[in-house]
Amino acid sequence: MTFEQLLQYVASGLTNGSIYALTALGFTLIYNATDIINFAQGEFVMLGGLSAVSLHEAGAPLPVAFAGAVLTVTVVGILFELLAIRPLLRSGVLTQIIVTVGASLAFRTGALMIWGRDARPLPSFSGETPVRLLGATFNRQTIWVFGLTLVIVVALQLFYRRTLTGKAVRACSINPMAARLMGVSYSRVVLLSFAVSAAISAAGGVMITPASFMSYASGSLIGLKGFAAAILGGLGNPLGAVIGGLLLGIIEALSVGLLPGGSSGYKDGVAFLILVLVLFARPQGLMGGRIVDKA
Amino acid sequence: MVAFLRRHVAFLAFAVVMMGLPFFTSNTYYLSVLAFTATRLMTSLGLNLLMGQAGQISLGHAAFVGMGAYGSAILTTRFGMNPWLAMVVAAVVAAVVAGIIGIPTTKLKGHYLAMATLGFGEIVLILLIQVKSITKGTDGITGIPSLAIGNLVFTQYNPRAMHLLLWGVALLMLRMSLNLADSRVGRALKGLHRAEVAATSLGVDATFHKVQAFMISAVFASIAGSFTAHYVQYISPGSFTLTFSVLLVTGVVIGGLGSIWGAVWGTLVMMILPEYLKQYEDATNLVFGILVIVIMIFLPGGLVSLGSALGKLRTRVGGRDRRAADTSDPGSLEGNARRPGGAA
């Protein structure tokens, strides 16, 4: 493999990896607020992509379709929290898993009924002409995806570190009881976490659609890989989620390049292999997550 | 004694009805739905043992059904093995895999366990698709021979015999599940489920029992897969996806987690309801998804608890004893680590 080829694989890995990173971040926000793993996270990505496709087909310019899709999915996330999660915040883990799994089935089937089976495209954000850099050719969308992901990550970091609301959310994830005693409304923190989590996942969905299309069934796989990324980085650690996502994307892309015959069929297996291995060997992940209930 | 009798009556009545059905209808379509219901019930019973009794979860159980189906298909079509023997070999393989996977997996809890089993299921699915030289990839395997005893061949064209065979096995598994729940092993699993530390301190080997439950449920699933393969005579990886795993869990949950009869009713609902929703084919899974959420919120004990839930409601409305209505919620299996306001 030449250096240019390596660069190309890394670039394509970063495109998918950015989406995994955003999805992993979405998992992390909800997990930190509620201790719930939202098995429907990937469906937010899918709903984001497909909503943007519909809005764009209805004549909305891309930026408007982008914003509209993110807004739509944010509302979906809020409704999901209010209707399905709130009554179960104090239920057992198994109940919570089953409810989010049931929700993902409902979202996926709902999307199938609205958008049908076919994968839908969206035009690239700024044309199809590739960019040449360091001897390798890059897709323009790659730059958009990676750049916007960085912007979102930095903005979230500022929000959680610098604003009072953000600090309240972090306080809740450290010790909800103490946070409540200080006057933080726990239910609002949970609602906000679902809203932000749905929004960033939807943004990921809109960004990836021009590069790899979107169908009703695409969400689950992205969601699962996002989770694998979150576990790889250390569940509950936002920075870990981002690094885990990018790393997973790059490993996946390189596995296509390095595996004999360049078979891409096994590509999807890489994430699950990493997921299972990390869970067995080092459940706290690379960056160290929150306490893992393992023993 | 009364409870013992009542359980026997319930089982016997159910067995008589199910075994008698083919003598009241000769509609091959109904009988084929019932045949698939029997194989689904086999898987549900195993999964119920794992989830309801042992408090574990598996989002990868489609993999074990797939192992049974592919094990039977490959051994019979490629190596000409006797179908019954192939079924046993496939089940043993599934048990061994469940044992190997189970030891590290069952140490995980809650979300981590769900994700690890899900990852396992996806890896198996990818292997079924990709190892084309053995599995024929997405084309699937055709020409799987039928099961036979002497001259009696069990095929779709002989639906009564097929029905009796499949339901005979399913009822046998139901009987085994009922017995198991009432045995030392069943009590150990329930103990681990309700209070793992207490059970362990009383000498229950947590890992051993969880892995055992995982292996038994894998065997049930594998046998169900083998029967399906011989019944349909064609299999492809599309039948063993995550959605199938989720639907398996859904069946157990809808009926009533922790109740064996719940698994039975849940399976019947899951298999028969879609027949009524046929005209809205795609909507079936939407209905199931929403049904699961609604049941978890309003009826955590599932359909089997409908009677007692209504009774409670009546008590509550009557206002006779509010406290009596506030019994523990069977859905909250393991407490969420951090319950906001839980200290109150």
XYZ file of C-alpha atoms in Angstrom, chain A:
295
model
C 0.000 0.000 0.000
C 1.439 3.350 -1.014
C 1.386 6.425 1.201
C -1.285 7.982 -1.027
C -3.463 4.904 -0.717
C -2.984 4.945 3.033
C -4.057 8.592 3.112
C -7.098 7.745 1.036
C -8.140 4.930 3.368
C -7.631 7.162 6.384
C -9.752 9.873 4.766
C -12.598 7.519 4.005
C -12.242 6.129 7.514
C -12.515 9.625 8.955
C -15.781 10.220 7.059
C -17.518 7.193 8.563
C -15.575 7.611 11.787
C -16.966 11.118 12.261
C -20.482 9.734 12.110
C -19.583 6.970 14.567
C -18.071 9.640 16.796
C -21.252 11.734 16.742
C -23.396 8.665 17.392
C -21.090 7.565 20.200
C -21.328 11.071 21.650
C -25.113 10.779 21.425
C -24.991 7.522 23.389
C -22.684 9.111 25.938
C -24.908 12.137 26.594
C -27.931 9.956 27.323
C -25.918 7.398 29.273
C -24.345 10.041 31.467
C -27.705 11.586 32.270
C -29.764 8.437 32.773
C -27.521 5.319 32.816
C -29.596 4.174 29.860
C -28.047 2.883 26.656
C -30.374 4.052 23.948
C -30.577 1.197 21.477
C -32.591 3.501 19.218
C -29.684 5.947 18.813
C -28.874 4.791 15.295
C -32.466 5.421 14.266
C -31.956 9.125 15.055
C -29.115 9.097 12.511
C -31.363 7.424 9.950
C -34.302 9.746 10.632
C -31.976 12.744 10.271
C -30.712 11.612 6.887
C -34.110 10.675 5.483
C -35.845 13.822 6.795
C -33.203 15.920 5.041
C -33.780 13.948 1.830
C -37.525 14.628 1.997
C -37.091 18.306 2.815
C -34.593 18.701 -0.011
C -36.870 16.900 -2.453
C -39.669 19.228 -1.374
C -37.529 22.105 -2.619
C -35.704 23.274 0.478
C -32.091 24.348 -0.107
C -29.531 22.069 1.535
C -28.761 24.216 4.610
C -32.486 24.588 5.309
C -33.062 20.860 4.818
C -30.128 20.201 7.173
C -31.528 22.457 9.903
C -35.086 21.222 9.379
C -34.004 17.585 9.655
C -32.053 18.224 12.832
C -35.029 20.070 14.304
C -37.461 17.297 13.333
C -35.345 14.607 14.928
C -34.809 16.738 18.029
C -38.583 16.840 18.440
C -38.703 13.070 17.935
C -36.039 12.669 20.624
C -37.973 14.884 23.026
C -41.230 13.006 22.420
C -39.420 9.687 22.826
C -38.084 10.833 26.192
C -41.441 12.154 27.399
C -43.541 9.189 26.252
C -41.301 6.165 26.655
C -38.279 6.955 28.810
C -39.699 9.186 31.541
C -42.101 6.560 32.914
C -39.220 4.074 33.086
C -36.393 6.188 34.514
C -36.577 4.247 37.750
C -37.194 0.822 36.232
C -34.733 -2.006 35.932
C -32.005 -2.155 33.306
C -33.669 -5.013 31.429
C -36.895 -3.027 31.106
C -35.008 -0.015 29.779
C -33.085 -2.094 27.259
C -36.275 -3.680 25.991
C -38.042 -0.343 25.649
C -35.286 1.298 23.619
C -34.944 -1.872 21.522
C -38.707 -1.816 20.934
C -38.488 1.852 20.020
C -35.759 1.187 17.473
C -37.956 -1.462 15.863
C -40.870 1.006 15.786
C -38.754 3.863 14.341
C -37.243 1.588 11.717
C -40.595 0.206 10.631
C -42.173 3.661 10.706
C -39.402 4.901 8.409
C -39.951 1.927 6.109
C -43.603 2.913 5.783
C -42.804 6.571 5.125
C -39.737 6.305 2.877
C -39.927 2.773 1.497
C -37.084 0.296 1.101
C -34.770 2.122 -1.266
C -31.646 3.937 -0.122
C -32.011 7.653 -0.843
C -29.265 10.070 -1.871
C -28.618 13.707 -1.033
C -26.346 15.950 -3.117
C -22.892 16.726 -1.755
C -22.734 19.916 0.265
C -20.378 21.658 -2.179
C -20.151 19.817 -5.463
C -18.575 16.596 -6.555
C -15.156 17.761 -7.764
C -12.607 16.038 -5.584
C -9.837 17.913 -3.819
C -6.190 16.912 -4.253
C -4.029 17.030 -1.172
C -0.611 15.462 -0.494
C -0.910 13.424 -3.664
C -4.198 11.836 -2.662
C -7.718 12.682 -3.840
C -10.300 13.571 -1.269
C -14.011 13.751 -1.568
C -15.306 17.225 -0.681
C -17.940 15.669 1.529
C -15.177 14.114 3.648
C -13.921 17.564 4.503
C -17.422 18.774 5.307
C -18.177 15.790 7.516
C -14.929 15.955 9.409
C -15.018 19.741 9.754
C -18.633 19.925 10.938
C -18.023 17.088 13.378
C -15.137 19.026 14.894
C -17.319 22.140 15.148
C -20.089 20.181 16.881
C -17.664 18.529 19.299
C -16.039 21.832 20.234
C -19.404 23.581 20.603
C -20.686 20.815 22.875
C -17.534 20.955 24.944
C -17.947 24.720 25.404
C -21.612 24.233 26.295
C -20.915 21.605 28.935
C -17.885 23.387 30.402
C -18.807 27.064 30.211
C -22.554 27.495 30.587
C -24.550 27.085 33.782
C -26.974 24.676 32.124
C -24.084 22.592 30.854
C -22.526 22.484 34.290
C -25.863 21.411 35.771
C -25.988 18.512 33.328
C -22.482 17.434 34.270
C -23.321 17.739 37.953
C -26.278 15.424 37.409
C -24.124 12.805 35.756
C -21.667 12.894 38.647
C -24.188 12.833 41.480
C -27.857 13.332 40.640
C -28.932 13.467 44.269
C -26.525 16.263 45.170
C -27.392 18.096 41.962
C -31.078 17.938 42.835
C -30.379 19.292 46.283
C -28.653 22.240 44.614
C -31.851 22.933 42.692
C -31.047 21.262 39.377
C -34.168 19.875 37.745
C -33.228 16.297 36.930
C -36.110 15.744 34.543
C -35.107 18.811 32.520
C -31.516 17.564 32.349
C -32.730 14.236 30.999
C -34.968 15.945 28.462
C -32.130 18.222 27.353
C -29.791 15.239 27.029
C -32.222 13.415 24.763
C -32.782 16.561 22.686
C -29.056 17.273 22.189
C -28.275 13.611 21.628
C -30.974 13.302 18.963
C -29.836 16.539 17.338
C -26.165 15.598 16.946
C -27.012 12.107 15.737
C -29.405 13.591 13.177
C -26.685 16.011 12.041
C -24.422 13.005 11.526
C -27.150 11.363 9.490
C -27.567 14.370 7.206
C -23.806 14.676 6.647
C -23.242 11.025 5.769
C -26.189 10.711 3.374
C -24.406 12.365 0.413
C -21.448 10.007 0.902
C -23.220 6.704 1.444
C -26.987 7.153 0.940
C -29.561 6.447 3.631
C -32.270 3.826 3.915
C -34.704 2.917 6.685
C -32.393 0.081 7.678
C -29.097 2.008 7.715
C -29.589 3.363 11.224
C -29.158 0.210 13.242
C -25.733 -0.604 11.873
C -24.498 2.970 12.382
C -25.964 2.924 15.882
C -24.273 -0.339 16.771
C -20.945 0.905 15.461
C -21.442 4.117 17.398
C -21.899 2.023 20.483
C -18.813 -0.033 19.669
C -16.963 3.285 19.346
C -18.272 4.492 22.698
C -17.182 1.239 24.353
C -13.802 1.395 22.614
C -13.202 4.919 23.901
C -14.671 4.200 27.338
C -18.409 4.433 27.881
C -19.401 7.682 29.526
C -16.287 9.538 28.423
C -17.222 12.110 25.725
C -13.645 12.547 24.502
C -13.295 8.772 24.452
C -16.452 8.561 22.343
C -15.025 10.932 19.717
C -11.615 9.267 19.616
C -13.201 5.811 19.644
C -15.427 6.779 16.722
C -12.632 8.159 14.559
C -10.370 5.238 15.431
C -13.087 2.705 14.576
C -13.693 4.412 11.238
C -10.004 4.296 10.357
C -9.582 0.675 11.498
C -12.585 -0.321 9.392
C -11.275 1.456 6.318
C -7.791 -0.011 6.729
C -9.236 -3.496 7.212
C -10.734 -3.212 3.737
C -7.345 -2.209 2.360
C -5.267 -4.706 4.263
C -7.414 -7.832 4.339
C -6.585 -10.281 1.556
C -8.611 -9.670 -1.580
C -9.736 -6.299 -0.255
C -12.954 -7.954 0.831
C -15.260 -5.283 2.181
C -17.837 -7.843 3.293
C -16.012 -8.397 6.558
C -15.714 -4.652 7.169
C -18.882 -4.542 9.262
C -17.606 -7.411 11.367
C -14.555 -5.449 12.500
C -16.621 -3.127 14.703
C -18.379 -6.031 16.384
C -15.163 -7.924 16.901
C -13.693 -4.833 18.558
C -16.883 -4.414 20.591
C -16.836 -7.970 21.904
C -13.078 -8.009 22.543
C -13.145 -4.703 24.423
C -16.140 -5.824 26.485
C -14.382 -9.033 27.448
C -10.886 -7.746 27.982
C -11.112 -4.087 28.924
C -14.699 -2.948 29.483
C -13.593 0.461 30.687
C -12.267 1.170 27.189
C -9.142 2.965 26.013
C -9.720 6.260 27.752
C -11.349 4.854 30.883
C -15.085 5.213 31.150
C -17.335 5.501 34.150
C -17.545 2.569 36.544
C -18.375 -0.607 34.695
C -20.863 -2.930 36.304
C -18.987 -6.050 35.459
C -18.138 -8.162 38.477
